[in-house]
Coordinates of C-alpha atoms in Angstrom, one line a residue:
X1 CA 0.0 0.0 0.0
X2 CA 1.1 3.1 -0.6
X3 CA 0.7 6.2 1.7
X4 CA -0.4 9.1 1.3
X5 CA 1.7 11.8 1.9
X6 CA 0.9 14.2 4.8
X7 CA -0.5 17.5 4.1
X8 CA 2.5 19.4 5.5
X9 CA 3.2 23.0 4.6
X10 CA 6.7 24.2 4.2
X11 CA 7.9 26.0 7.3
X12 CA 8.5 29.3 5.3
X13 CA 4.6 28.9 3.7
X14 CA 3.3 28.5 8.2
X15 CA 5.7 31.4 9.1
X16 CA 4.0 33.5 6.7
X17 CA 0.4 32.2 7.4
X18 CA 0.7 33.2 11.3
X19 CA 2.6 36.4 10.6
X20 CA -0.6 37.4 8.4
X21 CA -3.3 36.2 10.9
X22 CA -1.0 37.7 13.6
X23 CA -0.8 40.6 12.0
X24 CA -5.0 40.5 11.3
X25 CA -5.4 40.0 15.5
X26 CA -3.4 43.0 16.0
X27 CA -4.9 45.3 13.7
X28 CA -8.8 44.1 15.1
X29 CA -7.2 44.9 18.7
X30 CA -6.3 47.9 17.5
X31 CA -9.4 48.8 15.7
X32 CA -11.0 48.0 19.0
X33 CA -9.3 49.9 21.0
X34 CA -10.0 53.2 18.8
X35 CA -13.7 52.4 19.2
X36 CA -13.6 52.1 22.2
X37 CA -11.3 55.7 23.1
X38 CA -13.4 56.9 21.0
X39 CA -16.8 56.3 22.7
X40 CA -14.8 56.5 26.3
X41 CA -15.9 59.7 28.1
X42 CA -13.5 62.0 28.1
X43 CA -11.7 63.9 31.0
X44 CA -13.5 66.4 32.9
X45 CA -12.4 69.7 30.6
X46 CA -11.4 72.6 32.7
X47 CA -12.8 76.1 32.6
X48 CA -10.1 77.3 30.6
X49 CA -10.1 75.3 27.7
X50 CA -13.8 75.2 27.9
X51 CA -13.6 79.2 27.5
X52 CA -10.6 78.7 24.9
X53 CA -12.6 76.6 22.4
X54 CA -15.2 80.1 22.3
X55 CA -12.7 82.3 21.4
X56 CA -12.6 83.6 25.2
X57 CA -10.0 84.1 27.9
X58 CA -10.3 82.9 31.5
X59 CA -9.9 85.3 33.9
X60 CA -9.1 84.7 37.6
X61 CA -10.2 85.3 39.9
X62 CA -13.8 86.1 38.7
X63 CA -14.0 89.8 39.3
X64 CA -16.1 93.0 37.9
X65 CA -13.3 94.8 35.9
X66 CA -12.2 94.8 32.1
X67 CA -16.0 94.9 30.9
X68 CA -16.4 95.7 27.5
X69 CA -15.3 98.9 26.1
X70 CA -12.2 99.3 28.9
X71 CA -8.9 100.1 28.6
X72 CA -6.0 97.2 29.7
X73 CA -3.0 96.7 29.5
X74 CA -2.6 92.3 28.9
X75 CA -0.6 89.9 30.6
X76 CA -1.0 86.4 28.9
X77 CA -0.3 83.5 31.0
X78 CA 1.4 79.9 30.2
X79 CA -1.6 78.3 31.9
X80 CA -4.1 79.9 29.2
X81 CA -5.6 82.5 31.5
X82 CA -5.3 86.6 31.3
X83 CA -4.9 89.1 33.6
X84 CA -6.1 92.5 33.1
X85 CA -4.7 95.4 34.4
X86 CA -6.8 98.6 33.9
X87 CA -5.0 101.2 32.5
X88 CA -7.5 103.9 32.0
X89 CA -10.3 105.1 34.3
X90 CA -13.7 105.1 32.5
X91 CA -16.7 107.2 33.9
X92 CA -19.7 104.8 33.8
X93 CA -21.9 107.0 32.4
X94 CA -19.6 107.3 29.3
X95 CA -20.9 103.4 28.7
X96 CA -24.7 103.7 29.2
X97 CA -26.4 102.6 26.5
X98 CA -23.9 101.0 25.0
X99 CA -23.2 98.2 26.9
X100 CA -25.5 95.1 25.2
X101 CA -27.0 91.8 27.5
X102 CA -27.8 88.9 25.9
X103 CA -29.0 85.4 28.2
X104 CA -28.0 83.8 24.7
X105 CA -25.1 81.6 25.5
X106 CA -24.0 78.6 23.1
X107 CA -26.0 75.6 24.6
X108 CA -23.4 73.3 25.0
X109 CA -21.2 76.2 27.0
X110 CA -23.8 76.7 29.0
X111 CA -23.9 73.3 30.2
X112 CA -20.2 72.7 30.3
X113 CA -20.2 76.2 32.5
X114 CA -22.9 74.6 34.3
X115 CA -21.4 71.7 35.9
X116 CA -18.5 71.4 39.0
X117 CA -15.7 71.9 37.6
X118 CA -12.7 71.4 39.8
X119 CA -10.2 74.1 40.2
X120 CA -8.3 73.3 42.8
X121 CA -5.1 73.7 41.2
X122 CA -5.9 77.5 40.4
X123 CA -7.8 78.5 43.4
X124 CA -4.6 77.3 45.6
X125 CA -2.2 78.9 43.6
X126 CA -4.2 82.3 44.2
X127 CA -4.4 81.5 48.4
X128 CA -1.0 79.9 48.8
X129 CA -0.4 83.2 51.4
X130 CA -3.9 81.7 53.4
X131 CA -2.9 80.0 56.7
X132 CA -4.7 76.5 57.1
X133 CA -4.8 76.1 53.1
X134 CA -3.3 72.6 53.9
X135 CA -7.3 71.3 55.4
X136 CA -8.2 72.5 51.7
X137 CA -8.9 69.1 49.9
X138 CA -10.5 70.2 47.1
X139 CA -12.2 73.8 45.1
X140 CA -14.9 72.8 42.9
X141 CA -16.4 76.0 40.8
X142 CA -20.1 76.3 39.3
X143 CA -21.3 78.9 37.0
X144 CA -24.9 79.9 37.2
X145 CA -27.0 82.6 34.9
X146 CA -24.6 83.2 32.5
X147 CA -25.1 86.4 30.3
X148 CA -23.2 87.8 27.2
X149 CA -22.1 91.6 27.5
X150 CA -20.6 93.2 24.8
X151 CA -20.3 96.4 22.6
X152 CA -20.5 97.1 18.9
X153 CA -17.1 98.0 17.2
X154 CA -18.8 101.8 16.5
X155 CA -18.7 102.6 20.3
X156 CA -15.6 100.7 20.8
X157 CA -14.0 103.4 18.8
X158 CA -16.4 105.9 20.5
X159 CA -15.1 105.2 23.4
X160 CA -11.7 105.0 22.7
X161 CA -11.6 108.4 21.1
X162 CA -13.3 109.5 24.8
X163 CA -10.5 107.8 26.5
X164 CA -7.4 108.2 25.1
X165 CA -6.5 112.2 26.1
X166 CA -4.2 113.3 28.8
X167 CA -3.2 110.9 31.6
X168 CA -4.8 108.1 30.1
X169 CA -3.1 108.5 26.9
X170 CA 0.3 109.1 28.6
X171 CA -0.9 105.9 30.8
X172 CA -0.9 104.1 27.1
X173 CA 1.9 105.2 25.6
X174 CA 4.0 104.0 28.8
X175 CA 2.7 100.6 28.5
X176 CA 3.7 100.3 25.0
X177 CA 7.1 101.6 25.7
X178 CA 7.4 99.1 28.0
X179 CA 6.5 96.2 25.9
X180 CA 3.2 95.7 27.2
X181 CA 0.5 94.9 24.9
X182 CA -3.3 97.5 25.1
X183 CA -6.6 96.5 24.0
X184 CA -10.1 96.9 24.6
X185 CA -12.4 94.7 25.9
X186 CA -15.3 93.4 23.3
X187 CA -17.2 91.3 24.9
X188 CA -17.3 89.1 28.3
X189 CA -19.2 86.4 30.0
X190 CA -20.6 87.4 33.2
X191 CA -22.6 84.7 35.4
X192 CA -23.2 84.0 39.5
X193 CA -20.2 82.5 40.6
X194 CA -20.2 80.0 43.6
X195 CA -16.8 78.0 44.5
X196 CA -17.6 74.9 47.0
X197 CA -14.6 74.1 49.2
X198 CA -13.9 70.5 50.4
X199 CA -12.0 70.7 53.6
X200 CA -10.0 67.8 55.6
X201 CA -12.6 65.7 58.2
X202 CA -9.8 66.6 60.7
X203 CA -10.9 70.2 60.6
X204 CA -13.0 71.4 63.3
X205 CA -16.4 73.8 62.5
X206 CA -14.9 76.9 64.4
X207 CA -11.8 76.6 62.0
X208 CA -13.9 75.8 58.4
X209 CA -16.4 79.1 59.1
X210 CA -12.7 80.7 59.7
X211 CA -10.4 79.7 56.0
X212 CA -13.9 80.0 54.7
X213 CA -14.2 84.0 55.4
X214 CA -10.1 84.2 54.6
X215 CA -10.8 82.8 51.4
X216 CA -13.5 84.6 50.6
X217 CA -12.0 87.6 51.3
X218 CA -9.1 87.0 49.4
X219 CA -11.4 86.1 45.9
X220 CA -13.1 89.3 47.1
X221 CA -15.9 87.5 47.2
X222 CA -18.8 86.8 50.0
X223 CA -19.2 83.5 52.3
X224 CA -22.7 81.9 50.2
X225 CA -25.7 82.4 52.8
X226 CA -26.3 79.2 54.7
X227 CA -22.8 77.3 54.1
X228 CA -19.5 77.4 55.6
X229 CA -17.6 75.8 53.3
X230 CA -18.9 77.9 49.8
X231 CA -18.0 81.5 48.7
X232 CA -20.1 83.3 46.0
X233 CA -20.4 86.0 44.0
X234 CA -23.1 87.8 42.1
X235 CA -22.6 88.9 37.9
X236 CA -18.8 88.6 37.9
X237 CA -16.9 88.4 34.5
X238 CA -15.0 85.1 34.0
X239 CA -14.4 85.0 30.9
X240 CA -13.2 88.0 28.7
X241 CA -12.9 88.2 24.7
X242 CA -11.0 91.2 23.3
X243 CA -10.9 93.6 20.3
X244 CA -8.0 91.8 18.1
X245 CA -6.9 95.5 16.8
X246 CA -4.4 96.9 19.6
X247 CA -4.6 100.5 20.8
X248 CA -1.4 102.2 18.7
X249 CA -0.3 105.3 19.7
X250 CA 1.9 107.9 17.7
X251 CA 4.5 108.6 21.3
X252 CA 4.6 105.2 21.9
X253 CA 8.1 103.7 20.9
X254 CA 8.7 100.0 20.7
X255 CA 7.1 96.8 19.2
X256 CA 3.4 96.9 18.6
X257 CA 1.7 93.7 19.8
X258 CA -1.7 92.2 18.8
X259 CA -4.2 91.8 21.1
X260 CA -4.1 88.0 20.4
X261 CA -1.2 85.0 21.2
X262 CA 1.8 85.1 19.3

């Protein structure tokens, strides 16, 4: 009898077989594993790339200065944020009736604004002076009612043209000299501003009501009515979006800057 010869690949034709359906198992892991990133929640986003995405700057703390039409000299931080520092004094009245409201914010900011967002690493950055900030665990911020303000680019230049005579146009020219960058305010985002503090269960309730009243004196802000451990404040801008033309002057020397990121 003869046999029949077994069915045996060459060991060069099985190498290549498993390489290829090694190869297939990898690539379907992979595939996998992008679906599945992709439908993963992301990470909690934080205020200021929330603000980014909408064209707007954080500012911190929350405060009532830099409202549209203003005069300020910019400081832009490695973190993302702005601060503002007011270079010209504006008479309110020279602003009435030309300051707009709108409750129409984006829905989607709104609810990302909405929710507790934690900014612990920001809020302790601001109070590292504050004695006790150790019993801090963590700062979690919420943003309720929040309005649009902003000004048409007619009574931007209105306003400017107000503004920029005497000190406040040798205020200007100074800041330019010295590098710094001027521009006015468009817009901002203004809402009711509550920060909830999580303190350390070691902490007794004499000391909470205590760093709770440091703190909110520091955000210049007021303890929230009821609560020990929150700090609030009423229509505060948090967000600020300027006029991407900087204020140029004719006596200024130096580099002129744009109101925007290099």
């Amino acid at each position: 009898m003869r046999r029949e010869k077994s069915v045996v690949l060459p060991g060069k034709v099985v190498g290549r077989g498993w390489f290829w359906l090694s190869s297939g198992v990898i690539v379907a892991i992979a595939l996998v594993m992008v679906a599945v990133y992709a439908g993963y929640p992301r990470k909690k986003q934080t205020i200021t790339a929330i603000l980014s995405e909408t064209g707007y700057f954080e500012v911190v703390p929350p405060s009532t200065f830099g409202g549209p039409g203003t005069i300020n000299t910019i400081e832009y931080l490695s973190n993302g944020r702005l601060e503002l520092h007011p270079t010209c004094e504006v008479d309110p009245t020279l602003l009435v009736n030309k300051i707009q409201k709108s409750r129409t914010v984006d829905r989607d900011l709104k609810q990302s604004l909405e929710k507790k967002l934690d900014v612990s690493a920001q809020v302790t950055e601001k109070l590292s002076a504050v004695a006790g900030m150790q019993q801090v665990e963590a700062v979690k911020l919420k943003l309720e009612n929040a309005n649009i303000l902003l000004i048409s680019d007619e009574s931007l230049i209105s306003t400017r043209n107000a503004l920029l005579k005497s000190e406040c146009e040798d205020a200007v020219a100074q800041n330019i000299s010295s590098g710094g960058v001027v521009c006015q305010t468009r817009s901002v985002l203004e809402a009711d501003v509550v920060y909830e503090i999580k303190y350390s269960n070691k902490i007794s309730m004499e000391e909470k009501a205590k760093l709770t009243s440091e703190i909110a004196a520091k955000l210049d802000l007021d303890v929230h009515e009821g609560a020990d451990d929150k700090v609030s404040g009423s229509q505060l801008f948090f967000g600020i979006r300027l006029s991407p033309n900087p204020i140029v002057m004719k006596t200024a020397a130096g580099e002129v800057n744009p109101c925007t990121r290099k």
